[in-house]
mmCIF file of C-alpha atoms and ligand atoms in Angstrom:
data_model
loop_
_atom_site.group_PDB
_atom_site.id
_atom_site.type_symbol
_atom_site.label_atom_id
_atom_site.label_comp_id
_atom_site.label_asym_id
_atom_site.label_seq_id
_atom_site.Cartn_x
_atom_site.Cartn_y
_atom_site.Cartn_z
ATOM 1 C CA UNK G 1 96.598 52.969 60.081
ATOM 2 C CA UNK G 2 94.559 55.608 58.439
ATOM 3 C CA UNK G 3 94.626 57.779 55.206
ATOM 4 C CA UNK G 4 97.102 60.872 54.908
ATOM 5 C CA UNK G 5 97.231 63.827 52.273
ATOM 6 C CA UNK G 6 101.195 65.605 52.439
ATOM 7 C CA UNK G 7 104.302 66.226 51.354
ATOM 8 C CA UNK G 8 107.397 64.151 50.935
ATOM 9 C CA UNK G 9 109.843 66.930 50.535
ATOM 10 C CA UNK G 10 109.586 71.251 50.090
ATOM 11 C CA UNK G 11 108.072 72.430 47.076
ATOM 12 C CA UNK G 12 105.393 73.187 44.993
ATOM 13 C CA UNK G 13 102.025 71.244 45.003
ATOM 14 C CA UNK G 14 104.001 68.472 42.814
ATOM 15 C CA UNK G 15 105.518 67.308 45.897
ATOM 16 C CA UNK G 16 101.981 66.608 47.588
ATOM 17 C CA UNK G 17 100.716 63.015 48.009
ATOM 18 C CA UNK G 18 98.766 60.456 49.659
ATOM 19 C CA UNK G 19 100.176 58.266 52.036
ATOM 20 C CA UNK G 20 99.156 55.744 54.814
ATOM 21 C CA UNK G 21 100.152 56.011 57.994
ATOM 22 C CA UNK G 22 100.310 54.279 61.481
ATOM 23 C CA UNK G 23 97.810 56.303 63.953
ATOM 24 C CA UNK G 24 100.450 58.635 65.819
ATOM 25 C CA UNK G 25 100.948 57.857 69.490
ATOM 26 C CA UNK G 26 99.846 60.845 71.692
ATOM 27 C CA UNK G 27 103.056 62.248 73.673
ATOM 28 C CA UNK G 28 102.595 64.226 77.309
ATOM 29 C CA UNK G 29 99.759 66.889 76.445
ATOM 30 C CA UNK G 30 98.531 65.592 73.032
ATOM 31 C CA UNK G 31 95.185 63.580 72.403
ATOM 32 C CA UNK G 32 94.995 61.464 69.361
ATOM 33 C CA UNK G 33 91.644 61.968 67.290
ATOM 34 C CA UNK G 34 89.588 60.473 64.824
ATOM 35 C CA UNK G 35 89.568 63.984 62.291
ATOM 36 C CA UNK G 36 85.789 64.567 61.132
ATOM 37 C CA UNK G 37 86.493 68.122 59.170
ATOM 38 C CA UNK G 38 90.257 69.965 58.508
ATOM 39 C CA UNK G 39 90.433 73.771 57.837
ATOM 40 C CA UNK G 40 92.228 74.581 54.995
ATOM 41 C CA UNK G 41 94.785 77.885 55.213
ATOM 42 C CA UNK G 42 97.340 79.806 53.271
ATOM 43 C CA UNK G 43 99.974 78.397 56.407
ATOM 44 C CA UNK G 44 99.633 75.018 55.099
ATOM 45 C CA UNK G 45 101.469 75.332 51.352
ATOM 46 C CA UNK G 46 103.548 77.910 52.789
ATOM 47 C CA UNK G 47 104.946 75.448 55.011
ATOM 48 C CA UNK G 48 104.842 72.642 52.481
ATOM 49 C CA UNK G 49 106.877 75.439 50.220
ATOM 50 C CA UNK G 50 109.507 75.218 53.000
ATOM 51 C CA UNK G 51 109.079 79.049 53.254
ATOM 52 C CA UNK G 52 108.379 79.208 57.101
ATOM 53 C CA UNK G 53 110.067 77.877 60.093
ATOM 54 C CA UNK G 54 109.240 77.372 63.107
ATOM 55 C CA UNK G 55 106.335 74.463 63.277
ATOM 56 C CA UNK G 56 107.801 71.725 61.186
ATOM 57 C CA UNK G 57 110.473 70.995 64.093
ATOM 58 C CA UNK G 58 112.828 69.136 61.834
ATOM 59 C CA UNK G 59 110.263 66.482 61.471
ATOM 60 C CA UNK G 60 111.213 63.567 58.452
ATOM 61 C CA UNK G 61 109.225 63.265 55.973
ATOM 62 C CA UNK G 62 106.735 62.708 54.704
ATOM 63 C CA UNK G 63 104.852 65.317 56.178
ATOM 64 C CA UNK G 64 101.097 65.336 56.672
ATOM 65 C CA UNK G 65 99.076 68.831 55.721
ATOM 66 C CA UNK G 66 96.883 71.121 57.939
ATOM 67 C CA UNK G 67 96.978 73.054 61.055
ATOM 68 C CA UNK G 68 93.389 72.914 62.534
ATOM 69 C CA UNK G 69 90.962 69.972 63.005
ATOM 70 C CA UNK G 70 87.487 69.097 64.913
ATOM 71 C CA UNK G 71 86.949 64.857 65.678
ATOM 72 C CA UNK G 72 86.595 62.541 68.366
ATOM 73 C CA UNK G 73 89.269 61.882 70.874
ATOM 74 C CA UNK G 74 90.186 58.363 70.922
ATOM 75 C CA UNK G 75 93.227 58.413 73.088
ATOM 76 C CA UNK G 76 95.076 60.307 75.411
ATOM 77 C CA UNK G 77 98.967 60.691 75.962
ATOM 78 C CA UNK G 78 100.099 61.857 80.064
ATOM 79 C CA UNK G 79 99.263 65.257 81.412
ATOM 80 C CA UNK G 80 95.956 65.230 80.032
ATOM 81 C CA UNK G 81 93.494 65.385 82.075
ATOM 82 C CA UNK G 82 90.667 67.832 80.762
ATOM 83 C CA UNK G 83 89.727 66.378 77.843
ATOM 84 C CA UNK G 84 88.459 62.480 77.868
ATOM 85 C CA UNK G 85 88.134 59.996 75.135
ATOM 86 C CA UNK G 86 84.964 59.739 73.434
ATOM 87 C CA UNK G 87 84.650 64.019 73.470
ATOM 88 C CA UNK G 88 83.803 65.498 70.365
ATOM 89 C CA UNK G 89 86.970 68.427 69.977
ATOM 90 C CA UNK G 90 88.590 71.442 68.055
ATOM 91 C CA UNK G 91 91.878 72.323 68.131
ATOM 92 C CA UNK G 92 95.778 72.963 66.729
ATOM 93 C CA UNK G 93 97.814 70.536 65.573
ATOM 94 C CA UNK G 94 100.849 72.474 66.754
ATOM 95 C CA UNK G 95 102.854 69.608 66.932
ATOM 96 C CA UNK G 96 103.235 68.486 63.736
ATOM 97 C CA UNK G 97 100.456 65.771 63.602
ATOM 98 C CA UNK G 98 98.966 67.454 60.464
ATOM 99 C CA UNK G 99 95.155 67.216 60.088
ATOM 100 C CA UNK G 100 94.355 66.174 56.445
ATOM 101 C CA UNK G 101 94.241 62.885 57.470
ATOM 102 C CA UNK G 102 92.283 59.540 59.215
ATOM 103 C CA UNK G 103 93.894 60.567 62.999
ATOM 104 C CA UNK G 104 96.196 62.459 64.273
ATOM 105 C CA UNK G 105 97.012 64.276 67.155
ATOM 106 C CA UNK G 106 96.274 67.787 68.520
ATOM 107 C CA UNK G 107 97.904 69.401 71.133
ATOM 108 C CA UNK G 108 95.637 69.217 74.387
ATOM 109 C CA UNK G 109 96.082 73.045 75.595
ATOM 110 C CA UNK G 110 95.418 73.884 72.475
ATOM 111 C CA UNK G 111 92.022 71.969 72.345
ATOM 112 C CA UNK G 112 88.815 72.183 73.231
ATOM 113 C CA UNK G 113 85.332 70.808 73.821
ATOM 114 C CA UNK G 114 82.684 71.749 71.029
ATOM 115 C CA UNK G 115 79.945 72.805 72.601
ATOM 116 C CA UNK G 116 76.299 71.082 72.091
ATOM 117 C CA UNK G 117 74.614 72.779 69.307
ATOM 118 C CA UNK G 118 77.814 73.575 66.770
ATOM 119 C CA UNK G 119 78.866 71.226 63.972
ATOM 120 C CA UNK G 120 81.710 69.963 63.372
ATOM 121 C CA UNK G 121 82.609 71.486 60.147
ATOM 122 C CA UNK G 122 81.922 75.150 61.753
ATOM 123 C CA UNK G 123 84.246 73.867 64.852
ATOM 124 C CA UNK G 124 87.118 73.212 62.237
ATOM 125 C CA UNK G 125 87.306 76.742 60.811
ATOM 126 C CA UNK G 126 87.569 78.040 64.557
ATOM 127 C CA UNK G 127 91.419 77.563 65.501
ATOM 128 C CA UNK G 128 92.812 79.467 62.791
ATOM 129 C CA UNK G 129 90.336 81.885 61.031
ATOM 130 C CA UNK G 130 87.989 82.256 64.019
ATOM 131 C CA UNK G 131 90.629 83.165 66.879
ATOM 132 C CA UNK G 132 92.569 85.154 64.578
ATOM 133 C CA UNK G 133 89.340 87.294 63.992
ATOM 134 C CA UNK G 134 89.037 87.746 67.870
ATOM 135 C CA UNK G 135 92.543 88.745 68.353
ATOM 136 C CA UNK G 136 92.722 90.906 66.019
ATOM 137 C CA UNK G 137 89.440 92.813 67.026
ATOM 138 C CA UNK G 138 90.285 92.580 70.668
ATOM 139 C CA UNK G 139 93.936 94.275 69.568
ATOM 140 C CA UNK G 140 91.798 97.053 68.178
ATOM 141 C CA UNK G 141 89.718 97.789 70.838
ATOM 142 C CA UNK G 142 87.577 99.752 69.326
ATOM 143 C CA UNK G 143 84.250 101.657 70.689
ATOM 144 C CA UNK G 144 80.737 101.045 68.835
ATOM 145 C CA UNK G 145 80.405 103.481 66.052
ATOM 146 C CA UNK G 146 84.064 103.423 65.169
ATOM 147 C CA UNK G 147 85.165 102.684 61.564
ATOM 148 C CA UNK G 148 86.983 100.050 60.422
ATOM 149 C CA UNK G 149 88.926 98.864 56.984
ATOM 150 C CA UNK G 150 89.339 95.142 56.671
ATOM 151 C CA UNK G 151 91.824 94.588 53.412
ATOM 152 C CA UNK G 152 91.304 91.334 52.150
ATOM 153 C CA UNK G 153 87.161 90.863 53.298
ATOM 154 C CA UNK G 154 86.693 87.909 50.739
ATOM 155 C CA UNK G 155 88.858 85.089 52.584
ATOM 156 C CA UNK G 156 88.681 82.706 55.437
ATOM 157 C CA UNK G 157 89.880 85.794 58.348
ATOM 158 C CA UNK G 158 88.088 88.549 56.432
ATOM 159 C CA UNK G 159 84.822 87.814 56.592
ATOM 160 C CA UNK G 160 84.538 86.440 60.442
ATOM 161 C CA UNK G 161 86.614 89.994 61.601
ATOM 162 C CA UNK G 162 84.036 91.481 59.421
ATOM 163 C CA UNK G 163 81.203 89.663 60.850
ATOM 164 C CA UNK G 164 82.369 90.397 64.283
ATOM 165 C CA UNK G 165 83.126 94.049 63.888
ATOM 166 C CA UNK G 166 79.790 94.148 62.302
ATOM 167 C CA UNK G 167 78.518 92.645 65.830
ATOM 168 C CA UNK G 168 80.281 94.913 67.777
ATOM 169 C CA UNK G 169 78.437 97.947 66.166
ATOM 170 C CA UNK G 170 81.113 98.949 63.865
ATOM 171 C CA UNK G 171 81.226 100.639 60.679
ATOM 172 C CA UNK G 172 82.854 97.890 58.452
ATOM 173 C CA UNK G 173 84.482 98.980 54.954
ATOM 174 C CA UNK G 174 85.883 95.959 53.192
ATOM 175 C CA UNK G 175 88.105 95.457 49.934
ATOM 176 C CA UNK G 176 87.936 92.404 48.107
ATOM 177 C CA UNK G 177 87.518 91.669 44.169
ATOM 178 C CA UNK G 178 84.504 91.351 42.156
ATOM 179 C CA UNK G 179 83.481 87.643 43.351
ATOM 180 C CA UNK G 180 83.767 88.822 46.962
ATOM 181 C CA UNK G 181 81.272 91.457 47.353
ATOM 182 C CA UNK G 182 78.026 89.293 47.709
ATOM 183 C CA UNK G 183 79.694 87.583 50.713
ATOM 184 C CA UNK G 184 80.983 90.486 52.118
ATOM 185 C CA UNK G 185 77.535 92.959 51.543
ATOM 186 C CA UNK G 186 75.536 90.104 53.581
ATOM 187 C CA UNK G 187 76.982 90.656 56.547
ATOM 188 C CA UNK G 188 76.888 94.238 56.261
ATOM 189 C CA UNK G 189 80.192 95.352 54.867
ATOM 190 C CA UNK G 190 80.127 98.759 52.828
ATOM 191 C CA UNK G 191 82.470 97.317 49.914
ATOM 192 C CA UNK G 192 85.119 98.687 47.544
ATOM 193 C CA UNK G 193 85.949 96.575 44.464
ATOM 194 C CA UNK G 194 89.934 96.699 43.923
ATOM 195 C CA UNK G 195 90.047 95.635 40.376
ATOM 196 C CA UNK G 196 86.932 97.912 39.464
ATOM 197 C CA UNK G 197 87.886 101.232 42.121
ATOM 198 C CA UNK G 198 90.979 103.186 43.547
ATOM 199 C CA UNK G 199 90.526 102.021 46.831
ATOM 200 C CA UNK G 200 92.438 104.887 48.413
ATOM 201 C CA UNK G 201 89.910 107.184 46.657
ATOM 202 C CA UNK G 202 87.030 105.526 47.698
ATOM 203 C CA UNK G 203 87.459 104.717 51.075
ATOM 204 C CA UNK G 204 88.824 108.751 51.439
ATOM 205 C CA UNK G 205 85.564 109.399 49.956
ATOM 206 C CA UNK G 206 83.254 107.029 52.633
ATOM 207 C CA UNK G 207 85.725 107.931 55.810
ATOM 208 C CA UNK G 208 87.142 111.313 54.844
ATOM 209 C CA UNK G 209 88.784 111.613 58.554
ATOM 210 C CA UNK G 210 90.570 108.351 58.032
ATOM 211 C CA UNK G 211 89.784 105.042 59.538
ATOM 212 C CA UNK G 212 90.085 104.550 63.670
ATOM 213 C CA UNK G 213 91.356 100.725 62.468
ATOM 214 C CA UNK G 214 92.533 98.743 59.626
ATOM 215 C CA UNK G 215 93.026 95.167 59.570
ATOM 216 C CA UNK G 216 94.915 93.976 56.784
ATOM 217 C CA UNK G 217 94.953 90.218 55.310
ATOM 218 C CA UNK G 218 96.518 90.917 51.684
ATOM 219 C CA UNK G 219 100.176 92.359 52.728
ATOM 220 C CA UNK G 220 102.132 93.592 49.946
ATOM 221 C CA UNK G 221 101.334 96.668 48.413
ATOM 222 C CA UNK G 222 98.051 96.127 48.941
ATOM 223 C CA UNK G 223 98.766 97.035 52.611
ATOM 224 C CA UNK G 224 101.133 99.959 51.908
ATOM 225 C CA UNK G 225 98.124 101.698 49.838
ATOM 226 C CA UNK G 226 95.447 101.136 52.964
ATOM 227 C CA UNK G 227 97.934 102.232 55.678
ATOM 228 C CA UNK G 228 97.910 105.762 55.565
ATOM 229 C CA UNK G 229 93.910 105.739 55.247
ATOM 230 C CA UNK G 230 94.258 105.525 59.045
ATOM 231 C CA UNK G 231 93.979 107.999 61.218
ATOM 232 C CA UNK G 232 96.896 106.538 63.807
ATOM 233 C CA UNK G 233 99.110 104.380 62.113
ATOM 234 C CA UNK G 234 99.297 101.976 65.246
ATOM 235 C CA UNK G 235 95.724 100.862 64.587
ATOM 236 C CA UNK G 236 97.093 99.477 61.276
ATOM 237 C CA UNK G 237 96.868 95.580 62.342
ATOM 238 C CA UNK G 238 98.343 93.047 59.339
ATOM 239 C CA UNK G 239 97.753 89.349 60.357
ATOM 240 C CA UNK G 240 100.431 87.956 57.328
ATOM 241 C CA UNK G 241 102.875 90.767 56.646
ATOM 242 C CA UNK G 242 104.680 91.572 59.263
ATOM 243 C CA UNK G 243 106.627 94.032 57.369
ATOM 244 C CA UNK G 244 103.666 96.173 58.986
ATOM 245 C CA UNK G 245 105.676 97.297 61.474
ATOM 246 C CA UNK G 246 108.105 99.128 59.064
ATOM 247 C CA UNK G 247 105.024 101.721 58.132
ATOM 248 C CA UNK G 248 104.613 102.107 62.100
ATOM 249 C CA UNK G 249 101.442 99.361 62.364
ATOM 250 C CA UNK G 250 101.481 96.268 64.003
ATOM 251 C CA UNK G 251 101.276 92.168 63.488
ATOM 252 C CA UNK G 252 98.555 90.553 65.315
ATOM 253 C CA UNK G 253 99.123 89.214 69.067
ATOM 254 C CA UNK G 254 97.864 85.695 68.885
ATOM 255 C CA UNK G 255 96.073 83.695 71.558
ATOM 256 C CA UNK G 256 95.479 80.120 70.439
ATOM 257 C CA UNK G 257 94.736 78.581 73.978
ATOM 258 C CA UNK G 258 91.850 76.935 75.101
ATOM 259 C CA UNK G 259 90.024 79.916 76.517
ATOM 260 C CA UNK G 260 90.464 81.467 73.022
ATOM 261 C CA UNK G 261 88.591 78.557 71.497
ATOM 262 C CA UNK G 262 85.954 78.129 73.866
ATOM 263 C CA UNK G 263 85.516 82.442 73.212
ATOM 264 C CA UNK G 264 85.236 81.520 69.697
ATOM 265 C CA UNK G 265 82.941 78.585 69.415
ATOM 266 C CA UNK G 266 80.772 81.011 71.970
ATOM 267 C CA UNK G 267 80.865 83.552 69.308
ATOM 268 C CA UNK G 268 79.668 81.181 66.759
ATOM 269 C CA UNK G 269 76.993 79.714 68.073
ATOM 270 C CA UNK G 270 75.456 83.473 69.109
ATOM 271 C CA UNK G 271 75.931 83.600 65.160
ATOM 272 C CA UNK G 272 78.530 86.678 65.867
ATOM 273 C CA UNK G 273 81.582 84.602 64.082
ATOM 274 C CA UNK G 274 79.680 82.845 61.362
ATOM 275 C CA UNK G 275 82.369 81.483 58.969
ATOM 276 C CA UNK G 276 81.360 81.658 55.638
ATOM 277 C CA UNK G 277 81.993 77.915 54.585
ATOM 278 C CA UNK G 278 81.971 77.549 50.602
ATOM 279 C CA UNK G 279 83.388 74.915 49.524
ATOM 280 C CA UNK G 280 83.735 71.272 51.806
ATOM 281 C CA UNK G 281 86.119 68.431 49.980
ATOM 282 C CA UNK G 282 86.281 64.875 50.656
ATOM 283 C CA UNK G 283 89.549 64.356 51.745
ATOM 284 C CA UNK G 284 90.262 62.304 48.020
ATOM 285 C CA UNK G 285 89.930 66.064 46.868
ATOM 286 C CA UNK G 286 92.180 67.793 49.263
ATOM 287 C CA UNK G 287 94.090 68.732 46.352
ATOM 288 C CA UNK G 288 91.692 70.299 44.923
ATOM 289 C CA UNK G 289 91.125 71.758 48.400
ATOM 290 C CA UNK G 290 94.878 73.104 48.992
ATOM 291 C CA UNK G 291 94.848 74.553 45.031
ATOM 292 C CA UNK G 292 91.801 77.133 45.703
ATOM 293 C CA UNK G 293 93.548 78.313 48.758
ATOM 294 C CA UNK G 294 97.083 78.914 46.822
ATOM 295 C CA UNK G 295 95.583 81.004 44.702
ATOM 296 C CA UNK G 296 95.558 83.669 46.527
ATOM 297 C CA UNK G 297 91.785 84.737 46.295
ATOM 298 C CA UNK G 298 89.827 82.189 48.781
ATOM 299 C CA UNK G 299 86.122 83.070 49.301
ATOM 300 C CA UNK G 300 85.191 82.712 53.017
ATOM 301 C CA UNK G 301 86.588 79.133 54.461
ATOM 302 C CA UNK G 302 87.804 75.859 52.440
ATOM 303 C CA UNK G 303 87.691 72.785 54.948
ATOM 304 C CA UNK G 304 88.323 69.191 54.080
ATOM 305 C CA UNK G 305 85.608 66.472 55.356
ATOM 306 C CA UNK G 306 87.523 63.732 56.439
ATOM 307 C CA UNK G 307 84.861 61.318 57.947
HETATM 308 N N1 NAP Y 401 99.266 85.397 62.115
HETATM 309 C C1 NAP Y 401 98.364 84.416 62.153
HETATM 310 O O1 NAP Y 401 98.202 83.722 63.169
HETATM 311 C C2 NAP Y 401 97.499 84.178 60.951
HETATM 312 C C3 NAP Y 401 96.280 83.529 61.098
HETATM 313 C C4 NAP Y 401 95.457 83.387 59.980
HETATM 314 C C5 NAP Y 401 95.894 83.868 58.736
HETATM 315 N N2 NAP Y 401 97.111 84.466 58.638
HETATM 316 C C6 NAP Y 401 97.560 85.045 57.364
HETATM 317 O O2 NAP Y 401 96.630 86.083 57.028
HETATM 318 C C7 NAP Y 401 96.458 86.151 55.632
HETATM 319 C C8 NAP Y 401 94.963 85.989 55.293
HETATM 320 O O3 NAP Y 401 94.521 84.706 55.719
HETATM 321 P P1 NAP Y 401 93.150 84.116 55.166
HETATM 322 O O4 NAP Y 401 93.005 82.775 55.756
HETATM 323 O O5 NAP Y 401 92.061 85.089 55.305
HETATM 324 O O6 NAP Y 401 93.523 83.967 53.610
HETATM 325 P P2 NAP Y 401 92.537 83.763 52.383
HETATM 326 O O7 NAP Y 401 91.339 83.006 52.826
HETATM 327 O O8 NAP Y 401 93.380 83.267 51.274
HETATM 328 O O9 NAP Y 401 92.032 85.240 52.046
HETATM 329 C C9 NAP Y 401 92.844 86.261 51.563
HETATM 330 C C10 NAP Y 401 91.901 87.199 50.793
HETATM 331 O O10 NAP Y 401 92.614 88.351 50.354
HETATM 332 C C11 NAP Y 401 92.049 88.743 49.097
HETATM 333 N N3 NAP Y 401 92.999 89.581 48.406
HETATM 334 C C12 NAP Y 401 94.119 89.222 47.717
HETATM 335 N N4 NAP Y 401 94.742 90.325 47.229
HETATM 336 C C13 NAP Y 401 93.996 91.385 47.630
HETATM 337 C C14 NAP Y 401 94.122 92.795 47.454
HETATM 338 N N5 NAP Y 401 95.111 93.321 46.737
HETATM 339 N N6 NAP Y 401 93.206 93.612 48.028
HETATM 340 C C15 NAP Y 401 92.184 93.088 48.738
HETATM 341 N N7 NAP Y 401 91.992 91.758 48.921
HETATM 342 C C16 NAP Y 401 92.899 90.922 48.385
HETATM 343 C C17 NAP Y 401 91.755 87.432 48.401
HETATM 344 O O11 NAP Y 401 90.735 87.393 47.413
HETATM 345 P P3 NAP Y 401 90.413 88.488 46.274
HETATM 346 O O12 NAP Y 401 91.725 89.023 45.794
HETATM 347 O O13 NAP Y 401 89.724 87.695 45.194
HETATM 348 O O14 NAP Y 401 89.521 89.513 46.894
HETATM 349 C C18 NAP Y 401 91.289 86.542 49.549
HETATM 350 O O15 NAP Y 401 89.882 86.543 49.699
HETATM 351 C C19 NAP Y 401 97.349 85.046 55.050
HETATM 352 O O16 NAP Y 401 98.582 85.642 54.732
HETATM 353 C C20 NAP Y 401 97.530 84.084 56.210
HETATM 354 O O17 NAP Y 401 98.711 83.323 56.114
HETATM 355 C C21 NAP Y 401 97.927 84.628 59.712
#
């Protein structure tokens, strides 16, 4: 039996609570874990708010919070044979286990080792944020040199696709608010200010030719004002809007496998995807946690430490 931060029905943060419950039994290819540290992400209240399908699976409730986790396996259901009790892991919980809580259970292939040398807490920002980052770089493809606009620099994806952009040689431009630009300026980003500049007008101004990428994490009309700053409107990646494709862009191809998360924790500990952790509840605060992240203007990564 262990502690558990959800939801008993859809809605708004007033239908959030704490609730025990029984440690969940892993099924064929899921390991039950101790959670150390939860990542905290804009998927969870959107799928508290009922607003997206597709990962609840018609579960009852209540429903426990939180997508991505690092722990300690203590068990393991059938078909799992990589991973052994006792490892220290990272990983989805794609099947509904939810991670703001004591245990629960991740979904092996979607697991992975951390490697000697990186915490925990870094480990738990990795699933989400961190292969996100990777995808959407990799989807890019672009040479050292190139230029690249990343809308939305401030939050959890931002600033580890800025990071790595930044590793692979490339000219990063970022847009974030006021708050964001010390973040974003120490890891090299050449920033524009939205509520202080006309972004369109400055980034014109810095890449006159347009921009040989643009990854977009705002949506909205925030994304219709970047997109034609490109110079090929198929380089116009949006990870959340997917309405991207209507101005001739595209939505990130995701990879959330093993090998994606092994890529990533590699990244991290050659300090190329360095989330920028600023704020780390105790999981009696994962309201608090959840709240900053609904706002809408996250710096860096939010995670929740659990043990
Ligand atoms: N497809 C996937 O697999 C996947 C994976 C990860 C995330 N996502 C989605 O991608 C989006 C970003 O995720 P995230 O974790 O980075 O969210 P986040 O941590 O909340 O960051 C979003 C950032 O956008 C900034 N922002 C808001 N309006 C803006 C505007 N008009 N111009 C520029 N910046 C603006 C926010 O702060 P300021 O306004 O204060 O600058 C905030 O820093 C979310 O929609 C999320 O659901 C999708």
């Amino acid at each position: 039996m262990g502690q558990a931060w959800g939801f008993g029905r859809y809605g708004g943060p007033e239908v959030q609570e704490f609730f025990d419950r029984p440690d969940p039994v892993p099924g064929r290819g899921e390991v039950l874990i101790r959670v150390e540290v939860a990542g905290v992400n804009p998927l969870d209240h959107l799928l508290r708010s009922g607003l997206v399908d597709g990962f609840d699976g018609g579960r009852p409730f209540p429903r426990v919070l939180g997508m991505e986790a690092a722990g300690t396996v203590l068990a393991r259901g059938e078909d799992v044979n990589e991973l052994e009790v006792g490892d220290a892991v990272f990983g989805f919980a794609l099947t509904g286990g939810g991670t703001y809580a004591e245990t629960t259970v991740l979904s092996a292939p979607h697991t992975a080792r951390i490697p000697e040398g990186l915490s925990a807490t870094v480990a738990a920002t990795l699933p989400v944020a961190g292969t996100t980052a990777v995808d959407v770089l990799d989807q890019l493809s672009l040479p050292a040199g190139a230029t690249v606009l990343v809308n939305g620099v401030g939050g959890g994806v931002g600033l580890a696709v800025a990071r790595l952009a930044v590793g692979r040689e490339l000219r990063v431009i970022g847009t974030g608010s006021t708050a964001k630009r010390e973040h974003a300026e120490a890891i090299g980003v050449r920033f524009i200010d939205y509520t202080a500049e006309d972004v369109a007008a400055a980034a014109r101004e810095l890449v006159p030719d347009g921009f040989d990428g643009i990854v977009d994490l705002a949506g909205g009309t925030s994304l219709r004002t970047v997109a034609p700053l490109g110079q090929d409107p198929r380089n116009v990646i949006a990870v959340g809007d997917m309405s991207v494709a209507d101005l001739g862009g595209c939505f990130v191809e995701r990879r959330v496998d093993r090998e994606n998360l092994e890529r990533s924790a590699r990244l991290a500990l050659d300090g190329l995807l360095a989330p920028v952790i600023t704020a780390v509840h105790p999981l009696a605060d994962a309201p608090a946690a959840l709240a900053t992240v609904e706002n809408g203007h996250t710096s860096g990564k939010v995670v929740i430490k659990v043990a």
